[in-house]
Amino acid sequence: MDKQNSRGGRNDRGAGAKRDDRPPRDIVEITDEDMGKQLRKNFELFVSTEKYNKHLNEENNEEEEPEEEKKDKKPRRHDFGVYRRLAENNGKKESMMLHFFLTQVFELDKPVIEDNLPKYLDQLSQNKSLGKANFSEGISTFISMMPELALDSPLLHQLLWKNVMKPLVS
């Protein structure tokens, strides 16, 4: 016997049926280097968002503006959706995303890394874009590549400890 829904139509959904009957997405291939560049760009956007929010905070503390002008200037939140999109659309593992992100981000200037990378990783973990196991696996993969990378950046081990490992442990 067919069940009728409230509109008089047939209700074909069983207890275990999914609501989303869309076909699975096609995986679009992307190189690991391009993925790392997209994640680095996401980090650079994070840095500019942090600068904007810091400037906005300083501006609000210095002078009192009319309420109408303050409404236009709200702190921005960073979008970590690139991690979800890379996983869904490109079939990339989260741990490998972190590995290639770290490979790309350590090419930036030391002050940019020290000022922003711990905050970025903290917000990334709070946002649950990457799970704890993916953080561990991604960092382990990066560490296994450090002998090769250290030739180009002799202080890489110090930067990794100070800006990635130590903040995640605490």
XYZ file of N, CA, C and O in Angstrom:
680
model
N 0.844 -1.175 0.000
C 0.000 0.000 0.000
C 0.891 1.240 0.000
O 1.790 1.359 0.806
N 0.642 2.171 -0.906
C 1.416 3.404 -0.999
C 0.958 4.392 0.052
O -0.243 4.556 0.285
N 1.929 5.040 0.646
C 1.605 6.076 1.636
C 1.459 7.397 0.916
O 2.200 7.698 -0.009
N 0.547 8.199 1.354
C 0.322 9.514 0.776
C 0.898 10.576 1.710
O 0.778 10.480 2.924
N 1.544 11.609 1.121
C 2.017 12.700 1.966
C 0.908 13.721 2.140
O -0.202 13.550 1.618
N 1.171 14.800 2.849
C 0.130 15.781 3.179
C -0.423 16.497 1.960
O -1.524 17.022 2.002
N 0.302 16.487 0.858
C -0.180 17.158 -0.350
C -0.935 16.196 -1.275
O -1.348 16.571 -2.357
N -1.056 14.974 -0.846
C -1.767 14.008 -1.665
C -0.862 13.254 -2.615
O -1.313 12.392 -3.334
N 0.434 13.570 -2.606
C 1.380 12.888 -3.475
C 1.911 11.638 -2.826
O 1.707 11.387 -1.642
N 2.592 10.864 -3.592
C 3.133 9.610 -3.084
C 4.416 9.856 -2.310
O 5.266 10.622 -2.724
N 4.584 9.197 -1.208
C 5.781 9.315 -0.386
C 6.616 8.061 -0.586
O 6.327 7.020 -0.018
N 7.647 8.132 -1.443
C 8.485 6.984 -1.748
C 9.663 6.836 -0.804
O 10.411 5.895 -0.926
N 9.852 7.752 0.053
C 11.039 7.716 0.911
C 10.848 6.724 2.046
O 9.928 6.820 2.833
N 11.779 5.804 2.133
C 11.783 4.862 3.245
C 12.565 5.456 4.393
O 13.085 6.564 4.321
N 12.692 4.725 5.462
C 13.384 5.227 6.649
C 14.852 5.498 6.370
O 15.428 6.417 6.911
N 15.485 4.723 5.497
C 16.910 4.896 5.253
C 17.234 5.640 3.963
O 18.383 5.762 3.598
N 16.237 6.117 3.247
C 16.490 6.782 1.961
C 17.060 8.180 2.178
O 16.717 8.864 3.133
N 17.933 8.569 1.257
C 18.523 9.903 1.319
C 17.574 10.918 0.695
O 16.849 10.609 -0.244
N 17.643 12.130 1.187
C 16.832 13.195 0.608
C 17.469 13.715 -0.668
O 16.784 14.210 -1.540
N 18.763 13.600 -0.768
C 19.490 14.155 -1.891
C 19.706 13.061 -2.934
O 20.513 12.166 -2.756
N 18.950 13.144 -4.028
C 19.041 12.129 -5.069
C 19.903 12.579 -6.243
O 19.825 12.000 -7.323
N 20.725 13.624 -6.016
C 21.599 14.106 -7.079
C 22.672 13.070 -7.379
O 23.138 12.375 -6.481
N 23.109 13.005 -8.632
C 24.203 12.080 -8.947
C 25.498 12.568 -8.312
O 25.653 13.762 -8.039
N 26.444 11.666 -8.059
C 27.713 12.098 -7.446
C 28.457 13.048 -8.377
O 28.340 12.971 -9.599
N 29.216 13.947 -7.769
C 29.982 14.924 -8.548
C 31.139 14.247 -9.252
O 31.720 13.291 -8.748
N 31.472 14.810 -10.411
C 32.660 14.348 -11.106
C 33.877 14.965 -10.438
O 33.878 16.147 -10.100
N 34.900 14.174 -10.250
C 36.141 14.641 -9.643
C 36.953 15.364 -10.712
O 37.205 14.824 -11.784
N 37.335 16.583 -10.422
C 38.147 17.375 -11.334
C 39.588 17.274 -10.859
O 39.894 17.612 -9.712
N 40.450 16.795 -11.731
C 41.857 16.628 -11.369
C 42.528 17.983 -11.192
O 42.286 18.909 -11.959
N 43.366 18.074 -10.165
C 44.149 19.269 -9.894
C 45.504 18.797 -9.385
O 45.574 17.833 -8.610
N 46.558 19.452 -9.824
C 47.881 19.034 -9.370
C 48.079 19.428 -7.911
O 47.432 20.361 -7.414
N 48.977 18.737 -7.252
C 49.259 19.048 -5.854
C 49.840 20.445 -5.716
O 49.558 21.148 -4.748
N 50.634 20.865 -6.683
C 51.208 22.206 -6.644
C 50.118 23.271 -6.763
O 50.138 24.267 -6.036
N 49.158 23.052 -7.665
C 48.052 24.007 -7.803
C 47.195 24.045 -6.539
O 46.726 25.100 -6.127
N 46.993 22.876 -5.925
C 46.249 22.829 -4.672
C 46.969 23.641 -3.599
O 46.359 24.417 -2.882
N 48.287 23.454 -3.498
C 49.067 24.207 -2.522
C 48.973 25.701 -2.765
O 48.872 26.492 -1.829
N 48.976 26.103 -4.035
C 48.867 27.530 -4.367
C 47.499 28.080 -3.980
O 47.396 29.209 -3.495
N 46.431 27.295 -4.188
C 45.098 27.742 -3.774
C 45.029 27.910 -2.261
O 44.437 28.869 -1.757
N 45.639 26.987 -1.530
C 45.620 27.075 -0.068
C 46.489 28.225 0.419
O 46.151 28.893 1.398
N 47.588 28.478 -0.271
C 48.434 29.635 0.083
C 47.653 30.929 -0.161
O 47.717 31.854 0.651
N 46.930 30.990 -1.259
C 46.113 32.167 -1.550
C 45.050 32.357 -0.468
O 44.773 33.475 -0.052
N 44.482 31.244 0.006
C 43.509 31.313 1.097
C 44.152 31.884 2.353
O 43.555 32.685 3.063
N 45.400 31.488 2.625
C 46.139 32.023 3.772
C 46.396 33.514 3.586
O 46.252 34.298 4.531
N 46.773 33.929 2.395
C 47.021 35.349 2.130
C 45.745 36.170 2.302
O 45.793 37.300 2.802
N 44.602 35.613 1.919
C 43.322 36.288 2.164
C 43.042 36.392 3.664
O 42.517 37.392 4.145
N 43.411 35.339 4.399
C 43.274 35.363 5.854
C 44.108 36.496 6.445
O 43.654 37.226 7.321
N 45.346 36.641 5.957
C 46.237 37.697 6.444
C 45.616 39.067 6.185
O 45.595 39.926 7.075
N 45.080 39.279 4.992
C 44.468 40.585 4.694
C 43.208 40.811 5.523
O 42.938 41.935 5.956
N 42.442 39.760 5.784
C 41.254 39.874 6.638
C 41.658 40.250 8.058
O 41.028 41.104 8.693
N 42.720 39.622 8.559
C 43.210 39.943 9.907
C 43.687 41.391 9.992
O 43.430 42.078 10.973
N 44.373 41.855 8.957
C 44.832 43.250 8.934
C 43.656 44.198 8.936
O 43.655 45.209 9.638
N 42.625 43.886 8.142
C 41.431 44.726 8.086
C 40.751 44.773 9.453
O 40.396 45.848 9.945
N 40.574 43.609 10.078
C 39.909 43.558 11.383
C 40.722 44.296 12.452
O 40.154 44.970 13.313
N 42.045 44.168 12.395
C 42.897 44.876 13.354
C 42.783 46.382 13.151
O 42.646 47.140 14.110
N 42.808 46.812 11.897
C 42.670 48.245 11.582
C 41.301 48.757 12.028
O 41.192 49.837 12.599
N 40.262 47.977 11.782
C 38.909 48.359 12.174
C 38.797 48.480 13.688
O 38.198 49.422 14.202
N 39.415 47.563 14.408
C 39.397 47.591 15.868
C 40.123 48.829 16.401
O 39.647 49.486 17.319
N 41.275 49.125 15.817
C 42.022 50.319 16.229
C 41.241 51.589 15.915
O 41.217 52.522 16.707
N 40.594 51.605 14.777
C 39.805 52.760 14.369
C 38.635 52.982 15.322
O 38.330 54.104 15.698
N 37.982 51.907 15.733
C 36.853 52.015 16.655
C 37.293 52.466 18.041
O 36.551 53.146 18.741
N 38.485 52.085 18.443
C 38.991 52.485 19.750
C 39.442 53.942 19.778
O 39.379 54.596 20.820
N 39.917 54.470 18.651
C 40.455 55.830 18.611
C 39.380 56.904 18.548
O 39.452 57.909 19.222
N 38.425 56.717 17.693
C 37.446 57.775 17.500
C 36.038 57.219 17.492
O 35.791 56.112 17.080
N 35.139 58.029 17.953
C 33.739 57.650 17.955
C 33.090 58.138 16.668
O 33.096 59.323 16.364
N 32.532 57.223 15.912
C 31.866 57.566 14.675
C 30.358 57.445 14.893
O 29.907 56.737 15.781
N 29.592 58.112 14.053
C 28.141 57.923 14.133
C 27.783 56.457 13.891
O 28.480 55.743 13.176
N 26.706 56.016 14.483
C 26.304 54.617 14.387
C 26.079 54.171 12.951
O 26.318 53.030 12.612
N 25.626 55.067 12.085
C 25.360 54.690 10.694
C 26.643 54.258 9.992
O 26.638 53.313 9.214
N 27.751 54.942 10.242
C 29.005 54.596 9.600
C 29.581 53.310 10.175
O 30.228 52.544 9.482
N 29.356 53.038 11.450
C 29.876 51.825 12.078
C 29.191 50.577 11.537
O 29.777 49.514 11.482
N 27.917 50.709 11.128
C 27.203 49.554 10.609
C 27.845 49.036 9.335
O 27.828 47.850 9.059
N 28.406 49.933 8.528
C 29.041 49.536 7.279
C 30.363 48.827 7.522
O 30.809 48.048 6.695
N 30.999 49.084 8.635
C 32.317 48.539 8.920
C 32.207 47.462 9.993
O 32.274 47.735 11.177
N 32.021 46.242 9.543
C 31.919 45.118 10.463
C 33.145 44.229 10.305
O 33.691 44.119 9.211
N 33.567 43.587 11.380
C 34.688 42.643 11.257
C 34.323 41.528 10.284
O 33.183 41.084 10.216
N 35.308 41.098 9.535
C 35.088 40.045 8.553
C 35.497 38.700 9.127
O 36.414 38.606 9.919
N 34.809 37.673 8.687
C 35.162 36.303 9.050
C 35.787 35.643 7.829
O 35.326 35.833 6.711
N 36.813 34.873 8.068
C 37.509 34.226 6.958
C 36.771 32.961 6.526
O 36.223 32.240 7.349
N 36.777 32.694 5.235
C 36.120 31.519 4.669
C 37.151 30.414 4.430
O 38.066 30.578 3.633
N 36.987 29.304 5.124
C 37.867 28.151 4.952
C 37.235 27.118 4.020
O 37.638 25.965 3.999
N 36.248 27.532 3.247
C 35.527 26.623 2.363
C 36.373 25.993 1.278
O 35.975 24.986 0.683
N 37.541 26.561 1.013
C 38.416 25.997 -0.024
C 38.810 24.564 0.330
O 38.941 23.712 -0.557
N 38.938 24.252 1.608
C 39.292 22.896 2.026
C 38.155 21.921 1.696
O 38.385 20.830 1.193
N 36.940 22.336 1.964
C 35.779 21.497 1.656
C 35.647 21.314 0.138
O 35.417 20.214 -0.352
N 35.829 22.422 -0.613
C 35.701 22.341 -2.076
C 36.776 21.439 -2.682
O 36.490 20.668 -3.596
N 37.992 21.533 -2.179
C 39.053 20.668 -2.700
C 38.766 19.197 -2.401
O 39.056 18.327 -3.214
N 38.197 18.926 -1.245
C 37.868 17.544 -0.893
C 36.711 17.024 -1.750
O 36.782 15.912 -2.291
N 35.674 17.836 -1.901
C 34.489 17.386 -2.632
C 34.696 17.376 -4.143
O 34.353 16.410 -4.810
N 35.242 18.458 -4.683
C 35.340 18.604 -6.137
C 36.580 17.963 -6.735
O 36.575 17.589 -7.900
N 37.648 17.901 -5.947
C 38.913 17.422 -6.496
C 39.384 16.124 -5.858
O 40.441 15.611 -6.210
N 38.648 15.616 -4.887
C 38.983 14.340 -4.273
C 40.272 14.343 -3.478
O 40.911 13.306 -3.328
N 40.668 15.494 -2.953
C 41.922 15.596 -2.208
C 41.704 15.210 -0.746
O 40.683 15.535 -0.139
N 42.698 14.519 -0.184
C 42.658 14.166 1.233
C 43.047 15.388 2.060
O 43.945 16.136 1.691
N 42.379 15.566 3.193
C 42.642 16.726 4.048
C 44.073 16.753 4.554
O 44.681 17.807 4.641
N 44.633 15.595 4.867
C 46.011 15.555 5.369
C 46.992 16.025 4.292
O 47.961 16.727 4.588
N 46.736 15.657 3.044
C 47.614 16.096 1.964
C 47.446 17.588 1.701
O 48.394 18.270 1.313
N 46.235 18.108 1.921
C 46.029 19.549 1.782
C 46.919 20.302 2.761
O 47.570 21.279 2.392
N 46.944 19.839 4.008
C 47.769 20.501 5.016
C 49.248 20.396 4.647
O 49.985 21.381 4.764
N 49.673 19.247 4.195
C 51.072 19.055 3.796
C 51.467 20.050 2.698
O 52.480 20.749 2.821
N 50.686 20.138 1.641
C 51.038 21.029 0.540
C 50.829 22.499 0.904
O 51.529 23.371 0.405
N 49.889 22.767 1.808
C 49.735 24.140 2.314
C 50.998 24.566 3.046
O 51.533 25.648 2.806
N 51.494 23.718 3.936
C 52.705 24.055 4.697
C 53.901 24.226 3.762
O 54.725 25.125 3.951
N 53.978 23.390 2.751
C 55.068 23.510 1.777
C 55.049 24.881 1.112
O 56.092 25.506 0.931
N 53.872 25.369 0.773
C 53.739 26.663 0.105
C 53.894 27.837 1.070
O 54.519 28.834 0.748
N 53.324 27.721 2.267
C 53.286 28.872 3.173
C 54.662 29.191 3.740
O 54.960 30.356 4.021
N 55.516 28.202 3.872
C 56.840 28.472 4.418
C 57.754 29.178 3.415
O 58.882 29.505 3.739
N 57.257 29.430 2.230
C 57.987 30.247 1.260
C 57.752 31.735 1.487
O 58.440 32.566 0.906
N 56.772 32.075 2.323
C 56.469 33.475 2.613
C 57.489 34.060 3.578
O 58.305 33.348 4.155
N 57.389 35.366 3.793
C 58.295 36.046 4.719
C 58.067 35.570 6.144
O 56.936 35.314 6.564
N 59.140 35.507 6.893
C 59.097 35.023 8.277
C 58.121 35.815 9.149
O 57.340 35.204 9.880
N 58.098 37.170 9.095
C 57.139 37.893 9.941
C 55.675 37.573 9.624
O 54.849 37.489 10.528
N 55.368 37.366 8.352
C 53.994 37.021 7.965
C 53.617 35.662 8.551
O 52.520 35.484 9.082
N 54.548 34.726 8.484
C 54.306 33.390 9.033
C 54.119 33.465 10.542
O 53.145 32.938 11.089
N 55.029 34.132 11.226
C 54.979 34.183 12.692
C 53.754 34.913 13.214
O 53.200 34.533 14.243
N 53.321 35.955 12.511
C 52.177 36.737 12.973
C 50.837 36.066 12.692
O 49.867 36.304 13.408
N 50.764 35.236 11.665
C 49.455 34.775 11.212
C 49.243 33.271 11.161
O 48.113 32.817 11.293
N 50.280 32.486 10.956
C 50.090 31.047 10.796
C 49.477 30.374 12.025
O 48.542 29.579 11.877
N 49.920 30.691 13.251
C 49.261 30.046 14.406
C 47.767 30.363 14.494
O 46.962 29.477 14.774
N 47.394 31.623 14.212
C 45.972 31.997 14.247
C 45.189 31.281 13.154
O 44.066 30.839 13.371
N 45.792 31.182 11.977
C 45.144 30.516 10.846
C 44.866 29.052 11.176
O 43.749 28.563 10.990
N 45.880 28.360 11.688
C 45.712 26.944 12.015
C 44.726 26.751 13.157
O 43.957 25.777 13.157
N 44.732 27.667 14.121
C 43.777 27.588 15.226
C 42.350 27.729 14.709
O 41.471 26.945 15.058
N 42.110 28.729 13.872
C 40.765 28.915 13.322
C 40.384 27.768 12.388
O 39.226 27.367 12.334
N 41.357 27.232 11.675
C 41.101 26.096 10.795
C 40.655 24.882 11.605
O 39.721 24.175 11.218
N 41.280 24.657 12.742
C 40.882 23.517 13.579
C 39.550 23.785 14.276
O 38.738 22.871 14.414
N 39.314 25.025 14.698
C 38.029 25.355 15.323
C 36.883 25.249 14.325
O 35.767 24.881 14.682
N 37.165 25.578 13.079
C 36.172 25.524 12.014
C 35.871 24.082 11.602
O 34.942 23.824 10.850
N 36.666 23.157 12.087
C 36.543 21.724 11.801
C 36.682 21.419 10.308
O 36.098 20.466 9.791
N 37.461 22.247 9.612
C 37.752 21.970 8.208
C 38.684 20.776 8.082
O 38.626 20.048 7.100
N 39.541 20.601 9.070
C 40.446 19.449 9.118
C 40.328 18.818 10.505
O 40.388 19.512 11.510
N 40.199 17.529 10.545
C 40.122 16.842 11.828
C 41.494 16.664 12.457
O 42.530 16.885 11.826
N 41.513 16.229 13.709
C 42.777 16.038 14.430
C 43.677 15.023 13.730
O 44.882 15.225 13.626
N 43.095 13.947 13.269
C 43.900 12.922 12.596
C 44.524 13.478 11.320
O 45.670 13.151 10.988
N 43.783 14.331 10.617
C 44.321 14.926 9.393
C 45.446 15.909 9.690
O 46.408 16.003 8.927
N 45.317 16.643 10.798
C 46.417 17.519 11.219
C 47.662 16.683 11.483
O 48.750 16.995 10.999
N 47.507 15.615 12.248
C 48.654 14.758 12.588
C 49.293 14.162 11.347
O 50.516 14.204 11.180
N 48.477 13.612 10.482
C 49.004 12.966 9.282
C 49.652 13.985 8.336
O 50.711 13.725 7.769
N 49.028 15.147 8.177
C 49.588 16.177 7.303
C 50.922 16.707 7.806
O 51.867 16.895 7.032
N 51.014 16.929 9.112
C 52.267 17.418 9.696
C 53.339 16.337 9.612
O 54.492 16.621 9.298
N 52.958 15.087 9.854
C 53.922 13.981 9.745
C 54.469 13.866 8.327
O 55.675 13.662 8.135
N 53.603 14.005 7.353
C 54.049 13.945 5.956
C 54.992 15.098 5.651
O 56.013 14.926 4.986
N 54.659 16.276 6.173
C 55.524 17.435 5.959
C 56.884 17.221 6.615
O 57.919 17.510 6.023
N 56.890 16.695 7.826
C 58.146 16.444 8.548
C 59.009 15.436 7.788
O 60.231 15.579 7.728
N 58.386 14.451 7.177
C 59.164 13.463 6.417
C 59.848 14.086 5.199
O 60.844 13.565 4.722
N 59.337 15.224 4.731
C 59.926 15.919 3.587
C 60.923 17.002 4.015
O 61.574 17.608 3.165
N 61.049 17.249 5.300
C 61.889 18.350 5.779
C 63.356 18.265 5.368
O 63.946 19.301 5.079
N 63.989 17.100 5.316
C 65.396 17.103 4.892
C 65.598 17.737 3.512
O 66.555 18.472 3.305
N 64.681 17.474 2.600
C 64.780 18.071 1.269
C 64.463 19.561 1.301
O 65.114 20.358 0.642
N 63.441 19.936 2.077
C 63.009 21.333 2.134
C 63.994 22.207 2.902
O 64.116 23.396 2.622
N 64.688 21.613 3.867
C 65.611 22.387 4.700
C 66.807 22.913 3.912
O 67.456 23.873 4.339
N 67.082 22.321 2.771
C 68.167 22.826 1.936
C 67.871 24.240 1.448
O 68.771 25.071 1.333
N 66.607 24.513 1.168
C 66.194 25.840 0.707
C 65.906 26.792 1.870
O 66.014 27.998 1.728
N 65.515 26.242 2.997
C 65.150 27.057 4.156
C 65.727 26.427 5.425
O 65.079 25.598 6.066
N 66.945 26.832 5.802
C 67.603 26.199 6.945
C 66.872 26.392 8.280
O 67.055 25.597 9.193
N 66.052 27.405 8.407
C 65.338 27.654 9.659
C 63.941 27.032 9.662
O 63.132 27.327 10.536
N 63.671 26.175 8.703
C 62.348 25.588 8.566
C 61.920 24.842 9.819
O 60.776 24.961 10.252
N 62.823 24.077 10.421
C 62.458 23.310 11.620
C 62.042 24.224 12.769
O 61.124 23.927 13.516
N 62.710 25.396 12.906
C 62.330 26.343 13.954
C 60.969 26.956 13.667
O 60.139 27.104 14.572
N 60.733 27.329 12.419
C 59.434 27.900 12.044
C 58.309 26.896 12.260
O 57.232 27.254 12.736
N 58.557 25.640 11.908
C 57.540 24.605 12.089
C 57.217 24.422 13.567
O 56.048 24.371 13.952
N 58.241 24.339 14.403
C 58.004 24.154 15.836
C 57.265 25.346 16.430
O 56.253 25.186 17.102
N 57.762 26.538 16.164
C 57.216 27.747 16.794
C 55.806 28.088 16.310
O 54.977 28.535 17.104
N 55.522 27.863 15.037
C 54.272 28.352 14.461
C 53.236 27.286 14.154
O 52.089 27.609 13.866
N 53.625 26.020 14.221
C 52.671 24.956 13.936
C 52.545 24.007 15.122
O 51.475 23.846 15.695
N 53.646 23.386 15.497
C 53.612 22.340 16.518
C 53.243 22.887 17.909
O 52.326 22.388 18.543
N 53.974 23.894 18.340
C 53.766 24.424 19.695
C 52.347 24.984 19.878
O 51.694 24.660 20.873
N 51.811 25.793 18.940
C 50.429 26.279 19.120
C 49.384 25.159 19.109
O 48.402 25.242 19.824
N 49.612 24.132 18.325
C 48.627 23.032 18.280
C 48.669 22.191 19.547
O 47.639 21.646 19.962
N 49.847 22.088 20.158
C 49.965 21.312 21.393
C 49.312 22.042 22.552
O 48.661 21.440 23.401
N 49.464 23.371 22.570
C 48.895 24.133 23.700
C 47.447 24.467 23.520
O 46.794 24.190 22.626
